[in-house]
Amino acid sequence: MMKKWIPLSFAAILICGSITSLAAESKVYQGLGHSKNFRVGPGKDSEGHQVYSFNYIDASVIFDADGKIINVIVDALEVSSPNYDGESMPHFSGWPGTEGYNLTDHKTKTVVGKTENSVENISNEVNSWKTKRERGATYGMNPRNEWDKQMDYFQEKFKGKTVDELEDNFAKMYSDVNGRPLKERSANEKDKEKFAKLTDAQKKEVADITAGATMSLRDSHGDILEAIKKAYENRIEVTIQSK
C-alpha cells in the first residue's frame, strides 16, 4: 500500500477538523472512490421521445486504522439529454457534428426544436455542468431539504462506521424497493413488512434518520455506498507526525 508523509497542519485541513486529538504519530488512510450508472429516464419529453441520463458519484473519505470513517465528502454529477425539462439539470446534446436531439423549453415543458451540435455549443454545455452540490437550492428535489443538505446529514451519520457496517445498516433499515430509509407509514407492502421486523432500537434510529434525510443511497440516481466502498479499496496510508 502506498505511504505518504504530510505535515500535521495540512492533514488537519484535509480531514476538515475531524481529528481533534492525535498521538505523536497516527496513521489514517485517504481514499477516493467513484460509482456511475446510466439511466433510461427520467421520463419522456412532450413528443414522447425518451430522456436519458447518467450519474457519476464521487466520495472522498478518510479512514482510521480499523477502517472506520473519520470524514467523508460525497458529490454527484447528473447529466441528461436536452429534452429533459428540469432547468438546473446539466445537459449533453451529443458529439459535435452529430444530428441534434429534441430540445425542451424549461418554462413551457415542451419540445421547441432540435439542438445545434456545433463544437461551440457542445463545449458550452460541458463547461457549464454543475454537480449536485454546486446546484444547491436549484436542484429541485426538496426545497426545504435539498440534496446537498441531506447528503451533509448522511455524511455525519457515516462517521465512525466501517464500509461493512454501512452496508449492514442499509440492508436492515433501508428499502429494498427504492434505497430510501424505511418509514413506519410506508404505502409499500414490502417496506411495511421490512419495517415491522426491526427492533425498537432500529425503529428509533430509522425515525431519527428520516428526520434528517429521506433520499436514496442506492437507486437509479446513483450508488453512494458503492463510491464509499471504492474509496476504501483505493485508500492510501497517510502518516501524520506532530512536532
PDB file of C-alpha atoms in Angstrom:
ATOM      1  CA  MET A   1       0.000   0.000   0.000  1.00  0.00           C
ATOM      2  CA  MET A   2       1.343   3.468  -0.843  1.00  0.00           C
ATOM      3  CA  LYS A   3       2.643   5.536   2.053  1.00  0.00           C
ATOM      4  CA  LYS A   4       2.768   9.297   2.191  1.00  0.00           C
ATOM      5  CA  TRP A   5       4.037  11.745   4.820  1.00  0.00           C
ATOM      6  CA  ILE A   6       2.289  15.081   5.255  1.00  0.00           C
ATOM      7  CA  PRO A   7       2.616  17.821   7.896  1.00  0.00           C
ATOM      8  CA  LEU A   8       0.063  17.980  10.675  1.00  0.00           C
ATOM      9  CA  SER A   9      -1.254  21.393   9.606  1.00  0.00           C
ATOM     10  CA  PHE A  10      -2.145  20.139   6.137  1.00  0.00           C
ATOM     11  CA  ALA A  11      -3.660  16.925   7.468  1.00  0.00           C
ATOM     12  CA  ALA A  12      -5.920  18.895   9.804  1.00  0.00           C
ATOM     13  CA  ILE A  13      -7.288  20.829   6.847  1.00  0.00           C
ATOM     14  CA  LEU A  14      -7.578  17.652   4.780  1.00  0.00           C
ATOM     15  CA  ILE A  15      -9.890  15.927   7.218  1.00  0.00           C
ATOM     16  CA  CYS A  16     -11.876  19.075   7.999  1.00  0.00           C
ATOM     17  CA  GLY A  17     -11.123  19.092  11.679  1.00  0.00           C
ATOM     18  CA  SER A  18     -12.474  15.593  12.262  1.00  0.00           C
ATOM     19  CA  ILE A  19      -9.428  14.539  14.266  1.00  0.00           C
ATOM     20  CA  THR A  20      -9.307  16.634  17.426  1.00  0.00           C
ATOM     21  CA  SER A  21      -6.517  14.807  19.238  1.00  0.00           C
ATOM     22  CA  LEU A  22      -3.571  12.831  17.916  1.00  0.00           C
ATOM     23  CA  ALA A  23      -0.768  10.807  19.368  1.00  0.00           C
ATOM     24  CA  ALA A  24       2.812  11.591  18.420  1.00  0.00           C
ATOM     25  CA  GLU A  25       2.226   9.588  15.257  1.00  0.00           C
ATOM     26  CA  SER A  26      -1.160   8.499  13.899  1.00  0.00           C
ATOM     27  CA  LYS A  27      -1.957   6.566  10.776  1.00  0.00           C
ATOM     28  CA  VAL A  28      -5.006   7.366   8.704  1.00  0.00           C
ATOM     29  CA  TYR A  29      -5.997   6.345   5.213  1.00  0.00           C
ATOM     30  CA  GLN A  30      -7.284   8.538   2.417  1.00  0.00           C
ATOM     31  CA  GLY A  31      -9.359   7.152  -0.438  1.00  0.00           C
ATOM     32  CA  LEU A  32     -11.181   8.469  -3.490  1.00  0.00           C
ATOM     33  CA  GLY A  33     -13.973   6.345  -4.928  1.00  0.00           C
ATOM     34  CA  HIS A  34     -16.448   6.565  -7.782  1.00  0.00           C
ATOM     35  CA  SER A  35     -19.626   4.880  -8.914  1.00  0.00           C
ATOM     36  CA  LYS A  36     -21.544   5.514 -12.103  1.00  0.00           C
ATOM     37  CA  ASN A  37     -24.702   4.400 -13.799  1.00  0.00           C
ATOM     38  CA  PHE A  38     -26.681   5.002 -16.970  1.00  0.00           C
ATOM     39  CA  ARG A  39     -30.388   5.670 -16.656  1.00  0.00           C
ATOM     40  CA  VAL A  40     -33.240   5.381 -19.142  1.00  0.00           C
ATOM     41  CA  GLY A  41     -35.116   8.453 -17.932  1.00  0.00           C
ATOM     42  CA  PRO A  42     -36.265  10.459 -16.120  1.00  0.00           C
ATOM     43  CA  GLY A  43     -39.415  10.209 -18.208  1.00  0.00           C
ATOM     44  CA  LYS A  44     -40.056  11.289 -21.793  1.00  0.00           C
ATOM     45  CA  ASP A  45     -40.444  14.658 -23.470  1.00  0.00           C
ATOM     46  CA  SER A  46     -43.658  16.262 -24.708  1.00  0.00           C
ATOM     47  CA  GLU A  47     -43.376  14.384 -28.018  1.00  0.00           C
ATOM     48  CA  GLY A  48     -42.902  11.015 -26.343  1.00  0.00           C
ATOM     49  CA  HIS A  49     -39.160  10.767 -27.020  1.00  0.00           C
ATOM     50  CA  GLN A  50     -37.068   9.135 -24.328  1.00  0.00           C
ATOM     51  CA  VAL A  51     -34.976  11.154 -21.884  1.00  0.00           C
ATOM     52  CA  TYR A  52     -31.603   9.625 -20.976  1.00  0.00           C
ATOM     53  CA  SER A  53     -29.200  10.475 -18.176  1.00  0.00           C
ATOM     54  CA  PHE A  54     -26.125   9.297 -16.319  1.00  0.00           C
ATOM     55  CA  ASN A  55     -24.855   9.747 -12.775  1.00  0.00           C
ATOM     56  CA  TYR A  56     -21.262   9.905 -11.561  1.00  0.00           C
ATOM     57  CA  ILE A  57     -20.775   9.772  -7.788  1.00  0.00           C
ATOM     58  CA  ASP A  58     -17.529  10.856  -6.089  1.00  0.00           C
ATOM     59  CA  ALA A  59     -16.616  10.027  -2.483  1.00  0.00           C
ATOM     60  CA  SER A  60     -13.514  11.355  -0.753  1.00  0.00           C
ATOM     61  CA  VAL A  61     -13.040   9.514   2.536  1.00  0.00           C
ATOM     62  CA  ILE A  62     -10.605   9.459   5.454  1.00  0.00           C
ATOM     63  CA  PHE A  63     -10.466   6.124   7.348  1.00  0.00           C
ATOM     64  CA  ASP A  64      -8.733   5.197  10.578  1.00  0.00           C
ATOM     65  CA  ALA A  65      -6.562   2.103  11.016  1.00  0.00           C
ATOM     66  CA  ASP A  66      -9.652  -0.004  11.784  1.00  0.00           C
ATOM     67  CA  GLY A  67     -11.447   1.080   8.620  1.00  0.00           C
ATOM     68  CA  LYS A  68     -13.839   3.408  10.429  1.00  0.00           C
ATOM     69  CA  ILE A  69     -14.800   6.593   8.629  1.00  0.00           C
ATOM     70  CA  ILE A  70     -13.258   9.727  10.116  1.00  0.00           C
ATOM     71  CA  ASN A  71     -14.591  12.081   7.467  1.00  0.00           C
ATOM     72  CA  VAL A  72     -16.374  11.730   4.132  1.00  0.00           C
ATOM     73  CA  ILE A  73     -17.416  14.122   1.399  1.00  0.00           C
ATOM     74  CA  VAL A  74     -19.768  12.957  -1.366  1.00  0.00           C
ATOM     75  CA  ASP A  75     -20.801  14.786  -4.511  1.00  0.00           C
ATOM     76  CA  ALA A  76     -22.588  13.726  -7.683  1.00  0.00           C
ATOM     77  CA  LEU A  77     -22.783  14.800 -11.301  1.00  0.00           C
ATOM     78  CA  GLU A  78     -26.075  14.081 -13.056  1.00  0.00           C
ATOM     79  CA  VAL A  79     -26.326  14.820 -16.791  1.00  0.00           C
ATOM     80  CA  SER A  80     -29.333  14.319 -19.053  1.00  0.00           C
ATOM     81  CA  SER A  81     -30.257  14.549 -22.703  1.00  0.00           C
ATOM     82  CA  PRO A  82     -31.502  18.058 -23.653  1.00  0.00           C
ATOM     83  CA  ASN A  83     -35.171  17.037 -23.824  1.00  0.00           C
ATOM     84  CA  TYR A  84     -35.428  16.832 -20.030  1.00  0.00           C
ATOM     85  CA  ASP A  85     -37.484  19.718 -18.679  1.00  0.00           C
ATOM     86  CA  GLY A  86     -35.563  20.410 -15.449  1.00  0.00           C
ATOM     87  CA  GLU A  87     -33.952  23.836 -15.693  1.00  0.00           C
ATOM     88  CA  SER A  88     -30.891  23.206 -13.500  1.00  0.00           C
ATOM     89  CA  MET A  89     -30.071  19.791 -14.964  1.00  0.00           C
ATOM     90  CA  PRO A  90     -26.776  19.674 -16.883  1.00  0.00           C
ATOM     91  CA  HIS A  91     -27.325  18.561 -20.480  1.00  0.00           C
ATOM     92  CA  PHE A  92     -25.365  16.728 -23.120  1.00  0.00           C
ATOM     93  CA  SER A  93     -26.811  17.006 -26.636  1.00  0.00           C
ATOM     94  CA  GLY A  94     -24.341  14.777 -28.472  1.00  0.00           C
ATOM     95  CA  TRP A  95     -20.949  14.875 -30.109  1.00  0.00           C
ATOM     96  CA  PRO A  96     -20.136  17.879 -32.307  1.00  0.00           C
ATOM     97  CA  GLY A  97     -21.273  17.241 -35.853  1.00  0.00           C
ATOM     98  CA  THR A  98     -23.958  14.713 -34.934  1.00  0.00           C
ATOM     99  CA  GLU A  99     -27.672  15.146 -35.560  1.00  0.00           C
ATOM    100  CA  GLY A 100     -29.422  17.332 -32.983  1.00  0.00           C
ATOM    101  CA  TYR A 101     -31.653  15.914 -30.253  1.00  0.00           C
ATOM    102  CA  ASN A 102     -35.039  17.166 -29.066  1.00  0.00           C
ATOM    103  CA  LEU A 103     -34.672  20.384 -27.059  1.00  0.00           C
ATOM    104  CA  THR A 104     -37.225  21.118 -24.331  1.00  0.00           C
ATOM    105  CA  ASP A 105     -38.088  24.610 -23.140  1.00  0.00           C
ATOM    106  CA  HIS A 106     -37.878  24.689 -19.349  1.00  0.00           C
ATOM    107  CA  LYS A 107     -40.752  27.145 -18.934  1.00  0.00           C
ATOM    108  CA  THR A 108     -43.305  25.567 -21.251  1.00  0.00           C
ATOM    109  CA  LYS A 109     -42.052  21.977 -20.675  1.00  0.00           C
ATOM    110  CA  THR A 110     -42.485  21.316 -24.403  1.00  0.00           C
ATOM    111  CA  VAL A 111     -40.114  20.444 -27.237  1.00  0.00           C
ATOM    112  CA  VAL A 112     -39.229  23.578 -29.181  1.00  0.00           C
ATOM    113  CA  GLY A 113     -36.849  22.155 -31.781  1.00  0.00           C
ATOM    114  CA  LYS A 114     -33.536  20.365 -32.188  1.00  0.00           C
ATOM    115  CA  THR A 115     -30.163  21.131 -30.647  1.00  0.00           C
ATOM    116  CA  GLU A 116     -27.389  22.523 -32.823  1.00  0.00           C
ATOM    117  CA  ASN A 117     -24.459  20.254 -32.098  1.00  0.00           C
ATOM    118  CA  SER A 118     -21.616  22.550 -33.011  1.00  0.00           C
ATOM    119  CA  VAL A 119     -18.246  22.403 -31.266  1.00  0.00           C
ATOM    120  CA  GLU A 120     -19.022  25.706 -29.555  1.00  0.00           C
ATOM    121  CA  ASN A 121     -22.464  24.672 -28.297  1.00  0.00           C
ATOM    122  CA  ILE A 122     -21.366  21.284 -27.002  1.00  0.00           C
ATOM    123  CA  SER A 123     -18.285  22.808 -25.358  1.00  0.00           C
ATOM    124  CA  ASN A 124     -20.510  25.363 -23.623  1.00  0.00           C
ATOM    125  CA  GLU A 125     -22.769  22.576 -22.385  1.00  0.00           C
ATOM    126  CA  VAL A 126     -19.919  20.565 -20.900  1.00  0.00           C
ATOM    127  CA  ASN A 127     -18.207  23.620 -19.414  1.00  0.00           C
ATOM    128  CA  SER A 128     -21.433  24.623 -17.665  1.00  0.00           C
ATOM    129  CA  TRP A 129     -22.027  21.261 -15.968  1.00  0.00           C
ATOM    130  CA  LYS A 130     -22.548  21.569 -12.215  1.00  0.00           C
ATOM    131  CA  THR A 131     -22.525  18.865  -9.576  1.00  0.00           C
ATOM    132  CA  LYS A 132     -25.479  18.389  -7.250  1.00  0.00           C
ATOM    133  CA  ARG A 133     -23.656  20.303  -4.534  1.00  0.00           C
ATOM    134  CA  GLU A 134     -22.983  23.146  -6.938  1.00  0.00           C
ATOM    135  CA  ARG A 135     -26.642  23.165  -7.994  1.00  0.00           C
ATOM    136  CA  GLY A 136     -27.608  23.566  -4.356  1.00  0.00           C
ATOM    137  CA  ALA A 137     -31.099  25.013  -3.873  1.00  0.00           C
ATOM    138  CA  THR A 138     -31.796  24.820  -7.623  1.00  0.00           C
ATOM    139  CA  TYR A 139     -31.578  21.019  -7.680  1.00  0.00           C
ATOM    140  CA  GLY A 140     -35.325  20.701  -7.222  1.00  0.00           C
ATOM    141  CA  MET A 141     -35.684  17.616  -5.021  1.00  0.00           C
ATOM    142  CA  ASN A 142     -36.977  19.197  -1.823  1.00  0.00           C
ATOM    143  CA  PRO A 143     -36.978  22.990  -1.313  1.00  0.00           C
ATOM    144  CA  ARG A 144     -36.843  22.588   2.474  1.00  0.00           C
ATOM    145  CA  ASN A 145     -34.131  19.919   2.475  1.00  0.00           C
ATOM    146  CA  GLU A 146     -32.232  19.741  -0.792  1.00  0.00           C
ATOM    147  CA  TRP A 147     -29.765  17.068  -1.917  1.00  0.00           C
ATOM    148  CA  ASP A 148     -26.694  18.827  -0.555  1.00  0.00           C
ATOM    149  CA  LYS A 149     -28.221  19.250   2.908  1.00  0.00           C
ATOM    150  CA  GLN A 150     -29.410  15.647   3.048  1.00  0.00           C
ATOM    151  CA  MET A 151     -26.000  14.445   1.897  1.00  0.00           C
ATOM    152  CA  ASP A 152     -24.374  16.513   4.661  1.00  0.00           C
ATOM    153  CA  TYR A 153     -26.628  14.750   7.160  1.00  0.00           C
ATOM    154  CA  PHE A 154     -25.742  11.294   5.839  1.00  0.00           C
ATOM    155  CA  GLN A 155     -22.056  12.144   5.935  1.00  0.00           C
ATOM    156  CA  GLU A 156     -22.308  12.827   9.664  1.00  0.00           C
ATOM    157  CA  LYS A 157     -24.193   9.539  10.135  1.00  0.00           C
ATOM    158  CA  PHE A 158     -21.459   7.645   8.290  1.00  0.00           C
ATOM    159  CA  LYS A 159     -18.689   8.800  10.642  1.00  0.00           C
ATOM    160  CA  GLY A 160     -17.377   6.124  13.000  1.00  0.00           C
ATOM    161  CA  LYS A 161     -18.674   3.283  10.833  1.00  0.00           C
ATOM    162  CA  THR A 162     -16.861   0.875   8.543  1.00  0.00           C
ATOM    163  CA  VAL A 163     -17.966   0.141   4.986  1.00  0.00           C
ATOM    164  CA  ASP A 164     -19.303  -3.229   6.141  1.00  0.00           C
ATOM    165  CA  GLU A 165     -21.324  -1.539   8.881  1.00  0.00           C
ATOM    166  CA  LEU A 166     -22.795   0.906   6.371  1.00  0.00           C
ATOM    167  CA  GLU A 167     -23.823  -1.983   4.130  1.00  0.00           C
ATOM    168  CA  ASP A 168     -25.270  -3.896   7.080  1.00  0.00           C
ATOM    169  CA  ASN A 169     -27.314  -0.887   8.209  1.00  0.00           C
ATOM    170  CA  PHE A 170     -28.500  -0.331   4.655  1.00  0.00           C
ATOM    171  CA  ALA A 171     -29.623  -3.960   4.321  1.00  0.00           C
ATOM    172  CA  LYS A 172     -31.593  -3.769   7.564  1.00  0.00           C
ATOM    173  CA  MET A 173     -33.031  -0.254   7.697  1.00  0.00           C
ATOM    174  CA  TYR A 174     -33.404   0.884   4.099  1.00  0.00           C
ATOM    175  CA  SER A 175     -35.959  -0.006   1.453  1.00  0.00           C
ATOM    176  CA  ASP A 176     -35.245  -2.855  -0.954  1.00  0.00           C
ATOM    177  CA  VAL A 177     -37.553  -1.057  -3.387  1.00  0.00           C
ATOM    178  CA  ASN A 178     -36.014   2.410  -3.642  1.00  0.00           C
ATOM    179  CA  GLY A 179     -32.972   2.513  -1.338  1.00  0.00           C
ATOM    180  CA  ARG A 180     -34.502   5.114   0.986  1.00  0.00           C
ATOM    181  CA  PRO A 181     -34.704   4.893   4.787  1.00  0.00           C
ATOM    182  CA  LEU A 182     -37.698   2.824   5.851  1.00  0.00           C
ATOM    183  CA  LYS A 183     -40.809   4.645   7.042  1.00  0.00           C
ATOM    184  CA  GLU A 184     -43.342   3.395   9.533  1.00  0.00           C
ATOM    185  CA  ARG A 185     -46.267   4.601   7.428  1.00  0.00           C
ATOM    186  CA  SER A 186     -44.973   3.464   4.049  1.00  0.00           C
ATOM    187  CA  ALA A 187     -47.594   2.629   1.427  1.00  0.00           C
ATOM    188  CA  ASN A 188     -45.373  -0.105   0.007  1.00  0.00           C
ATOM    189  CA  GLU A 189     -46.175  -3.566   1.402  1.00  0.00           C
ATOM    190  CA  LYS A 190     -42.591  -4.827   1.158  1.00  0.00           C
ATOM    191  CA  ASP A 191     -41.319  -1.813   3.058  1.00  0.00           C
ATOM    192  CA  LYS A 192     -44.047  -2.202   5.694  1.00  0.00           C
ATOM    193  CA  GLU A 193     -43.091  -5.845   6.222  1.00  0.00           C
ATOM    194  CA  LYS A 194     -39.410  -4.990   6.495  1.00  0.00           C
ATOM    195  CA  PHE A 195     -40.084  -2.158   8.947  1.00  0.00           C
ATOM    196  CA  ALA A 196     -42.179  -4.451  11.167  1.00  0.00           C
ATOM    197  CA  LYS A 197     -39.166  -6.768  11.598  1.00  0.00           C
ATOM    198  CA  LEU A 198     -36.945  -4.021  13.014  1.00  0.00           C
ATOM    199  CA  THR A 199     -36.093  -3.922  16.702  1.00  0.00           C
ATOM    200  CA  ASP A 200     -37.334  -0.992  18.777  1.00  0.00           C
ATOM    201  CA  ALA A 201     -33.839   0.487  18.718  1.00  0.00           C
ATOM    202  CA  GLN A 202     -33.683   0.185  14.920  1.00  0.00           C
ATOM    203  CA  LYS A 203     -37.115   1.768  14.544  1.00  0.00           C
ATOM    204  CA  LYS A 204     -35.950   4.703  16.629  1.00  0.00           C
ATOM    205  CA  GLU A 205     -32.802   5.031  14.528  1.00  0.00           C
ATOM    206  CA  VAL A 206     -34.817   4.947  11.300  1.00  0.00           C
ATOM    207  CA  ALA A 207     -37.080   7.671  12.675  1.00  0.00           C
ATOM    208  CA  ASP A 208     -34.010   9.758  13.507  1.00  0.00           C
ATOM    209  CA  ILE A 209     -32.618   9.226  10.003  1.00  0.00           C
ATOM    210  CA  THR A 210     -35.819  10.210   8.200  1.00  0.00           C
ATOM    211  CA  ALA A 211     -35.990  13.371  10.293  1.00  0.00           C
ATOM    212  CA  GLY A 212     -32.735  14.458   8.648  1.00  0.00           C
ATOM    213  CA  ALA A 213     -32.743  12.775   5.235  1.00  0.00           C
ATOM    214  CA  THR A 214     -35.128  10.729   3.119  1.00  0.00           C
ATOM    215  CA  MET A 215     -33.298  10.394  -0.199  1.00  0.00           C
ATOM    216  CA  SER A 216     -31.967   7.122  -1.532  1.00  0.00           C
ATOM    217  CA  LEU A 217     -28.434   5.895  -1.012  1.00  0.00           C
ATOM    218  CA  ARG A 218     -28.699   3.395  -3.868  1.00  0.00           C
ATOM    219  CA  ASP A 219     -31.110   3.754  -6.793  1.00  0.00           C
ATOM    220  CA  SER A 220     -31.267   4.929 -10.409  1.00  0.00           C
ATOM    221  CA  HIS A 221     -29.813   8.292  -9.324  1.00  0.00           C
ATOM    222  CA  GLY A 222     -26.572   6.587  -8.313  1.00  0.00           C
ATOM    223  CA  ASP A 223     -24.926   4.331  -5.746  1.00  0.00           C
ATOM    224  CA  ILE A 224     -23.459   6.406  -2.920  1.00  0.00           C
ATOM    225  CA  LEU A 225     -22.404   3.420  -0.817  1.00  0.00           C
ATOM    226  CA  GLU A 226     -20.542   1.887  -3.756  1.00  0.00           C
ATOM    227  CA  ALA A 227     -18.493   5.081  -4.150  1.00  0.00           C
ATOM    228  CA  ILE A 228     -17.563   4.958  -0.446  1.00  0.00           C
ATOM    229  CA  LYS A 229     -16.641   1.279  -0.769  1.00  0.00           C
ATOM    230  CA  LYS A 230     -14.391   2.082  -3.735  1.00  0.00           C
ATOM    231  CA  ALA A 231     -12.759   4.838  -1.689  1.00  0.00           C
ATOM    232  CA  TYR A 232     -11.894   2.247   0.955  1.00  0.00           C
ATOM    233  CA  GLU A 233     -10.486  -0.124  -1.648  1.00  0.00           C
ATOM    234  CA  ASN A 234      -8.392   2.701  -3.145  1.00  0.00           C
ATOM    235  CA  ARG A 235      -7.170   4.073   0.198  1.00  0.00           C
ATOM    236  CA  ILE A 236      -3.530   5.004   0.754  1.00  0.00           C
ATOM    237  CA  GLU A 237      -1.768   5.300   4.089  1.00  0.00           C
ATOM    238  CA  VAL A 238      -1.181   8.800   5.404  1.00  0.00           C
ATOM    239  CA  THR A 239       1.082   9.046   8.456  1.00  0.00           C
ATOM    240  CA  ILE A 240       0.623  12.232  10.457  1.00  0.00           C
ATOM    241  CA  GLN A 241       3.549  13.418  12.539  1.00  0.00           C
ATOM    242  CA  SER A 242       3.357  16.133  15.135  1.00  0.00           C
ATOM    243  CA  LYS A 243       6.398  18.181  16.017  1.00  0.00           C
TER     244      LYS A 243
END
